[in-house]
PDB file of C-alpha atoms in Angstrom:
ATOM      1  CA  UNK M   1       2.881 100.706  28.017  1.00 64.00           C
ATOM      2  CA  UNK M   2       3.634  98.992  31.720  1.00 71.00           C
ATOM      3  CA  UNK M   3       0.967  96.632  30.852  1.00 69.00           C
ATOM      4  CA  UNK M   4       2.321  95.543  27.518  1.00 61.00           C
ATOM      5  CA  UNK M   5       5.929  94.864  29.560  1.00 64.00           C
ATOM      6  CA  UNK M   6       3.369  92.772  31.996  1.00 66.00           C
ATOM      7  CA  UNK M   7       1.851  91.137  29.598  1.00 51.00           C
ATOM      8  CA  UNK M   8       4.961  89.977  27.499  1.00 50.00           C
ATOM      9  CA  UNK M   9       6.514  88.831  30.248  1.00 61.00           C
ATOM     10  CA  UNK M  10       4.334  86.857  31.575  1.00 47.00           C
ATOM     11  CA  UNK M  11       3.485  85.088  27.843  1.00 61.00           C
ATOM     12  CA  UNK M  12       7.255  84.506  27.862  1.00 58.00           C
ATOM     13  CA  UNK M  13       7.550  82.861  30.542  1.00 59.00           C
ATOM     14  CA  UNK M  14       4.832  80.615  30.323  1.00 57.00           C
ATOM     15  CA  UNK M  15       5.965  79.854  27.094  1.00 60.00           C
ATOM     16  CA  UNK M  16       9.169  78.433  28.564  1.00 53.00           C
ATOM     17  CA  UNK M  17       7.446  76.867  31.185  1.00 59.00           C
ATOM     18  CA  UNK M  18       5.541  74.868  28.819  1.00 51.00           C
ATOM     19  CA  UNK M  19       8.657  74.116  26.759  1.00 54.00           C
ATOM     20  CA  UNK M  20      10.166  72.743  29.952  1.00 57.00           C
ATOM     21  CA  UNK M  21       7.402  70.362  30.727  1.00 56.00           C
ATOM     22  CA  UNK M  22       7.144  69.614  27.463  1.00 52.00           C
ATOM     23  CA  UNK M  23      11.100  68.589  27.409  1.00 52.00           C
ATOM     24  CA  UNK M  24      10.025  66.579  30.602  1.00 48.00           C
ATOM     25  CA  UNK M  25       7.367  64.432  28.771  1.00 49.00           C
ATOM     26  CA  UNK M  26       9.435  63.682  26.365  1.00 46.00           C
ATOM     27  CA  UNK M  27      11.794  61.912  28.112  1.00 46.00           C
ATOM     28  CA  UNK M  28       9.529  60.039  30.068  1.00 50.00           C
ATOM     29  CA  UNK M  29       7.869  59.289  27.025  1.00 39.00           C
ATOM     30  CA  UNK M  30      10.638  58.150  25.435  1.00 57.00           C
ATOM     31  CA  UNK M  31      10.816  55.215  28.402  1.00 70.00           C
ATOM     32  CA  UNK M  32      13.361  55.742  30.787  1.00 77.00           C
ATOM     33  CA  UNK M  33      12.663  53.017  33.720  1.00 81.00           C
ATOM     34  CA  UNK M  34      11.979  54.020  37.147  1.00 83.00           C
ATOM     35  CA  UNK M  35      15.310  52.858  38.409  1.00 86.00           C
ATOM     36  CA  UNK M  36      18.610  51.652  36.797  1.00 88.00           C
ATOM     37  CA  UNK M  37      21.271  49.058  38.097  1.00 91.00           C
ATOM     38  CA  UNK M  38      24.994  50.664  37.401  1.00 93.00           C
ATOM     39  CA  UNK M  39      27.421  47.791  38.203  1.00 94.00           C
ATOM     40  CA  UNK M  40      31.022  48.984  38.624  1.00 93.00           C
ATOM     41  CA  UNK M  41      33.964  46.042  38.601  1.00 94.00           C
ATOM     42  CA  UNK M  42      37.702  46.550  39.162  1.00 93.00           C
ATOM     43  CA  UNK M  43      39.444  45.475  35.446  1.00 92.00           C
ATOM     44  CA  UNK M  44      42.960  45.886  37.043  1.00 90.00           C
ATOM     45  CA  UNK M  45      45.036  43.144  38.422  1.00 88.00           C
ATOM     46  CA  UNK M  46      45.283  44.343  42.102  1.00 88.00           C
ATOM     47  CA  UNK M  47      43.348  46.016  44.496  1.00 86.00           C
ATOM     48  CA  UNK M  48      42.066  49.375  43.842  1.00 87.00           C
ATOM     49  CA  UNK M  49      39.325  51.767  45.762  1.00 87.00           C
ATOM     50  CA  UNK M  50      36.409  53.728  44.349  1.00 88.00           C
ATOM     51  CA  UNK M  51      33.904  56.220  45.947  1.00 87.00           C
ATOM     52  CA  UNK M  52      30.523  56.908  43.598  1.00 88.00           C
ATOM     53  CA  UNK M  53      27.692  59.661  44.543  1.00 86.00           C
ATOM     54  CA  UNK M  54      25.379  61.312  43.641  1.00 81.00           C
ATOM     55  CA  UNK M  55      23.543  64.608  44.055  1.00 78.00           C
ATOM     56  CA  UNK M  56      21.335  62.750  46.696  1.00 76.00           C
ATOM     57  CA  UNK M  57      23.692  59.976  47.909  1.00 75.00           C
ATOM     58  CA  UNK M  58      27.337  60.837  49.172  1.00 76.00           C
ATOM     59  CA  UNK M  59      28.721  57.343  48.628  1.00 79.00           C
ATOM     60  CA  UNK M  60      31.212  55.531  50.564  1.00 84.00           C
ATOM     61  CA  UNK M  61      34.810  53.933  49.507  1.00 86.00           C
ATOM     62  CA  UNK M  62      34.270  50.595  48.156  1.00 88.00           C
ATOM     63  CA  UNK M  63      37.874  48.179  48.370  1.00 89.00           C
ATOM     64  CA  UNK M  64      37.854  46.247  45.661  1.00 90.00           C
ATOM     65  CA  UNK M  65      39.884  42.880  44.548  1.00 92.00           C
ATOM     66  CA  UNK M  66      40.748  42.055  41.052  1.00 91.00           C
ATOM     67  CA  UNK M  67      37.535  42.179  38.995  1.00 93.00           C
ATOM     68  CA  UNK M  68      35.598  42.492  42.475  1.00 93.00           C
ATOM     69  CA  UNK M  69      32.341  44.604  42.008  1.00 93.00           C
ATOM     70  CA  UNK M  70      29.381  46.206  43.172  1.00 92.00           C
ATOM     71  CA  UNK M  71      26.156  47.587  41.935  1.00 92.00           C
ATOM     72  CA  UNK M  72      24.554  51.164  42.427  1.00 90.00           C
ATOM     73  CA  UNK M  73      20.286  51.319  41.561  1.00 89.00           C
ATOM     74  CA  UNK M  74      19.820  54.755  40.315  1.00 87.00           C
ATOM     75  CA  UNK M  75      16.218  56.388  41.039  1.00 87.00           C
ATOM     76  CA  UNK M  76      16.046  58.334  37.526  1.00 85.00           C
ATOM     77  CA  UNK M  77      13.820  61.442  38.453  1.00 82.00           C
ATOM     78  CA  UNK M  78      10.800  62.466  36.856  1.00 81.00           C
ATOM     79  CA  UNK M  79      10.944  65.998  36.511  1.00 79.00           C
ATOM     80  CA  UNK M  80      14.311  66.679  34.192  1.00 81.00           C
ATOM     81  CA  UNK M  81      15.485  63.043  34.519  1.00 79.00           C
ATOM     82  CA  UNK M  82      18.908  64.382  32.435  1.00 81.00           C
ATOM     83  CA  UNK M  83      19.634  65.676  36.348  1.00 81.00           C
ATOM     84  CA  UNK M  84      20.224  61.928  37.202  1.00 84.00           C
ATOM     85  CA  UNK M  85      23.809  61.112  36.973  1.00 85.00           C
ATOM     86  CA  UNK M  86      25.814  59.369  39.590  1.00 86.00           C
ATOM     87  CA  UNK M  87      29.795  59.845  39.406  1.00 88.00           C
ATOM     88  CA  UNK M  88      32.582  57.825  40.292  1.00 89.00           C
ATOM     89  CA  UNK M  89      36.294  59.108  42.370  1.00 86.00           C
ATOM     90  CA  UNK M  90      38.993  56.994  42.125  1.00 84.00           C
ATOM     91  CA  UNK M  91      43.159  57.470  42.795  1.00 79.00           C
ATOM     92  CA  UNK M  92      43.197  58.399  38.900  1.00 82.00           C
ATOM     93  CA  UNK M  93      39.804  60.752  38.443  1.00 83.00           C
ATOM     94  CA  UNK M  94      37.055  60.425  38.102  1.00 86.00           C
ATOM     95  CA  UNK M  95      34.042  59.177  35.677  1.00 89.00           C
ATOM     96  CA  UNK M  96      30.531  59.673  34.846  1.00 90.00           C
ATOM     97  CA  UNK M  97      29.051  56.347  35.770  1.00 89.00           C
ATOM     98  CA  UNK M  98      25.445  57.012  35.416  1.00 89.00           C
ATOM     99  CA  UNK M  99      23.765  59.473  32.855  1.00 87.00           C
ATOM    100  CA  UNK M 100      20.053  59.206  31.263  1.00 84.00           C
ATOM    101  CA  UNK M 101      21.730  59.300  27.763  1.00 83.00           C
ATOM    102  CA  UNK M 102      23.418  56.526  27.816  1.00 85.00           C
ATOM    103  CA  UNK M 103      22.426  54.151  25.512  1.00 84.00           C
ATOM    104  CA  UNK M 104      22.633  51.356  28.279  1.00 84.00           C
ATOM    105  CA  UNK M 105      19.589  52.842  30.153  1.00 84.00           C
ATOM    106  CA  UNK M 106      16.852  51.619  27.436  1.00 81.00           C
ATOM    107  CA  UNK M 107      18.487  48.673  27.364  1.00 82.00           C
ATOM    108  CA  UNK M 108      17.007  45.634  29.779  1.00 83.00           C
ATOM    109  CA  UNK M 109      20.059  44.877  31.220  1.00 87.00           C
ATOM    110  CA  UNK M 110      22.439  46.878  33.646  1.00 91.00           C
ATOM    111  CA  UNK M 111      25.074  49.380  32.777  1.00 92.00           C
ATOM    112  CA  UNK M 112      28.236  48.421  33.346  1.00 94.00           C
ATOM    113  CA  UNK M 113      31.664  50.254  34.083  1.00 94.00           C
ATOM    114  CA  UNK M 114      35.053  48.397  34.447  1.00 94.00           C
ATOM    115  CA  UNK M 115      37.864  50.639  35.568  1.00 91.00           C
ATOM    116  CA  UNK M 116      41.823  50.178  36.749  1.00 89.00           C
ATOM    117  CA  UNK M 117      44.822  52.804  36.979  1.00 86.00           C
ATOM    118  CA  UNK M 118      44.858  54.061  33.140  1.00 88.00           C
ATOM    119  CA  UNK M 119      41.218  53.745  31.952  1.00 91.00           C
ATOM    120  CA  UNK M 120      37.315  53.407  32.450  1.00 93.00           C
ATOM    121  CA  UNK M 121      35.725  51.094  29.943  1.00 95.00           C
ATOM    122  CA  UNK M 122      31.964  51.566  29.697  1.00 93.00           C
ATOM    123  CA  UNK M 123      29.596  47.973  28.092  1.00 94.00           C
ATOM    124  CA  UNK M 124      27.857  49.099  25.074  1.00 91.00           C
ATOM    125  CA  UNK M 125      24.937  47.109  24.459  1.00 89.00           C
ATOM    126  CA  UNK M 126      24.994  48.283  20.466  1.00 88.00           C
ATOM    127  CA  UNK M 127      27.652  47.244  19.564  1.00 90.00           C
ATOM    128  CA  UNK M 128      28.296  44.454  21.808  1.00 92.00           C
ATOM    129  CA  UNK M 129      31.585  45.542  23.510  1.00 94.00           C
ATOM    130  CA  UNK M 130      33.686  47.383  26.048  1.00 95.00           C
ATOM    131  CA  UNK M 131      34.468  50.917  24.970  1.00 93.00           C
ATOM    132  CA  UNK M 132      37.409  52.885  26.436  1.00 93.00           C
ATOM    133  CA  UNK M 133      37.142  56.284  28.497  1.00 91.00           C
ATOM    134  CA  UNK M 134      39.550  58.825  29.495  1.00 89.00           C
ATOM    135  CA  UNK M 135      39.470  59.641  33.200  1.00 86.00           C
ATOM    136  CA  UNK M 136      37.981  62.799  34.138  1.00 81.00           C
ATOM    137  CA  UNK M 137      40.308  65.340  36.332  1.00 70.00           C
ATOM    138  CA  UNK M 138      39.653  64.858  39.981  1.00 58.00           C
ATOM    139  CA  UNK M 139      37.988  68.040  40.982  1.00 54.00           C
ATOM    140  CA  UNK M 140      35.481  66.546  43.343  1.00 49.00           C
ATOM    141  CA  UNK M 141      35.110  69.023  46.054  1.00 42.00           C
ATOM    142  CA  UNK M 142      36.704  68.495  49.800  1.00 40.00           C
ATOM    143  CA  UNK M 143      33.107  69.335  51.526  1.00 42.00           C
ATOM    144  CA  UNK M 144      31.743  65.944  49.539  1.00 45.00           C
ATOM    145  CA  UNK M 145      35.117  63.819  50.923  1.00 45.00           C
ATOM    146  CA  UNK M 146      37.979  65.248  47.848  1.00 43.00           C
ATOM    147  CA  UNK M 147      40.109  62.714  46.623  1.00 45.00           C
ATOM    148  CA  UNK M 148      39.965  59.060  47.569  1.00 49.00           C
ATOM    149  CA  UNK M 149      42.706  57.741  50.086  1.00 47.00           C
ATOM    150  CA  UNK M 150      42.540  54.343  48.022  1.00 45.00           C
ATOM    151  CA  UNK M 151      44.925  51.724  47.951  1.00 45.00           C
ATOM    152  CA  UNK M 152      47.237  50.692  44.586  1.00 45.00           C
ATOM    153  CA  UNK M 153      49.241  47.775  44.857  1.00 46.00           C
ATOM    154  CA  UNK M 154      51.317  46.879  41.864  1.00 41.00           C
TER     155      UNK M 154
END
């Protein structure tokens, strides 16, 4: 009887393993690139500050003028590249600046974010325009730096 137990749990889990690398292949298959240029511009009329990380990259505060910018390449992992995402703090929450879903990813150009003190408006390639996006709550945690001390000038 133990080595039924044994030998159930042992097809079970490599049947999920399999399913998991199977998962994997797929989305490599399905053509993410290697890497992926995010570009992230200020849309408001006055200066405003911005912090984006990562799991792998804490990020620093970027200063930015009106429509000032600057561009984050993303390394899109191999194994479970739906782990990639790179996220965005500002003085009004936060976004989601980078995930492998978006459609801008299999597209050849970069994605782009625009963001200023009510919204975050995200460049889809499909359908050729600027598409508008609450602001997450702020809930970045105070060992990765908390809450932007940006500036907001009206």
């Amino acid at each position: 009887m133990q080595e039924a137990k044994i030998v159930a749990t042992v097809t079970s889990t490599t049947i999920l393993f399999l399913f998991m690398i199977n998962i994997n292949v797929s989305n490599v298959a399905a053509g993410l690139p290697d890497k992926k240029i995010v570009v992230i511009t200020n849309n408001h009329t006055n200066y405003l500050s911005v912090r984006c990380f990562s799991f792998d990259d804490d990020g620093e505060v970027k200063h930015l003028n009106t429509m000032g910018s600057f561009n984050i390449t993303v390394k899109i992992r191999k194994f479970f590249p739906t782990s990639t995402m790179f996220n965005c703090s500002t003085n009004m929450g936060t976004f989601v600046a980078f995930n492998s879903h978006y459609e801008c990813v299999s597209h050849s150009g970069p994605c782009e974010w625009r963001f200023d003190e009510n919204f975050t408006y995200r460049y889809s390639p499909k359908e050729e325009k600027w598409v508008a996006h609450e602001y997450n709550p702020n809930y970045e945690s105070l060992t990765r730096g908390g809450v932007i001390k940006g500036y907001y000038v009206n």
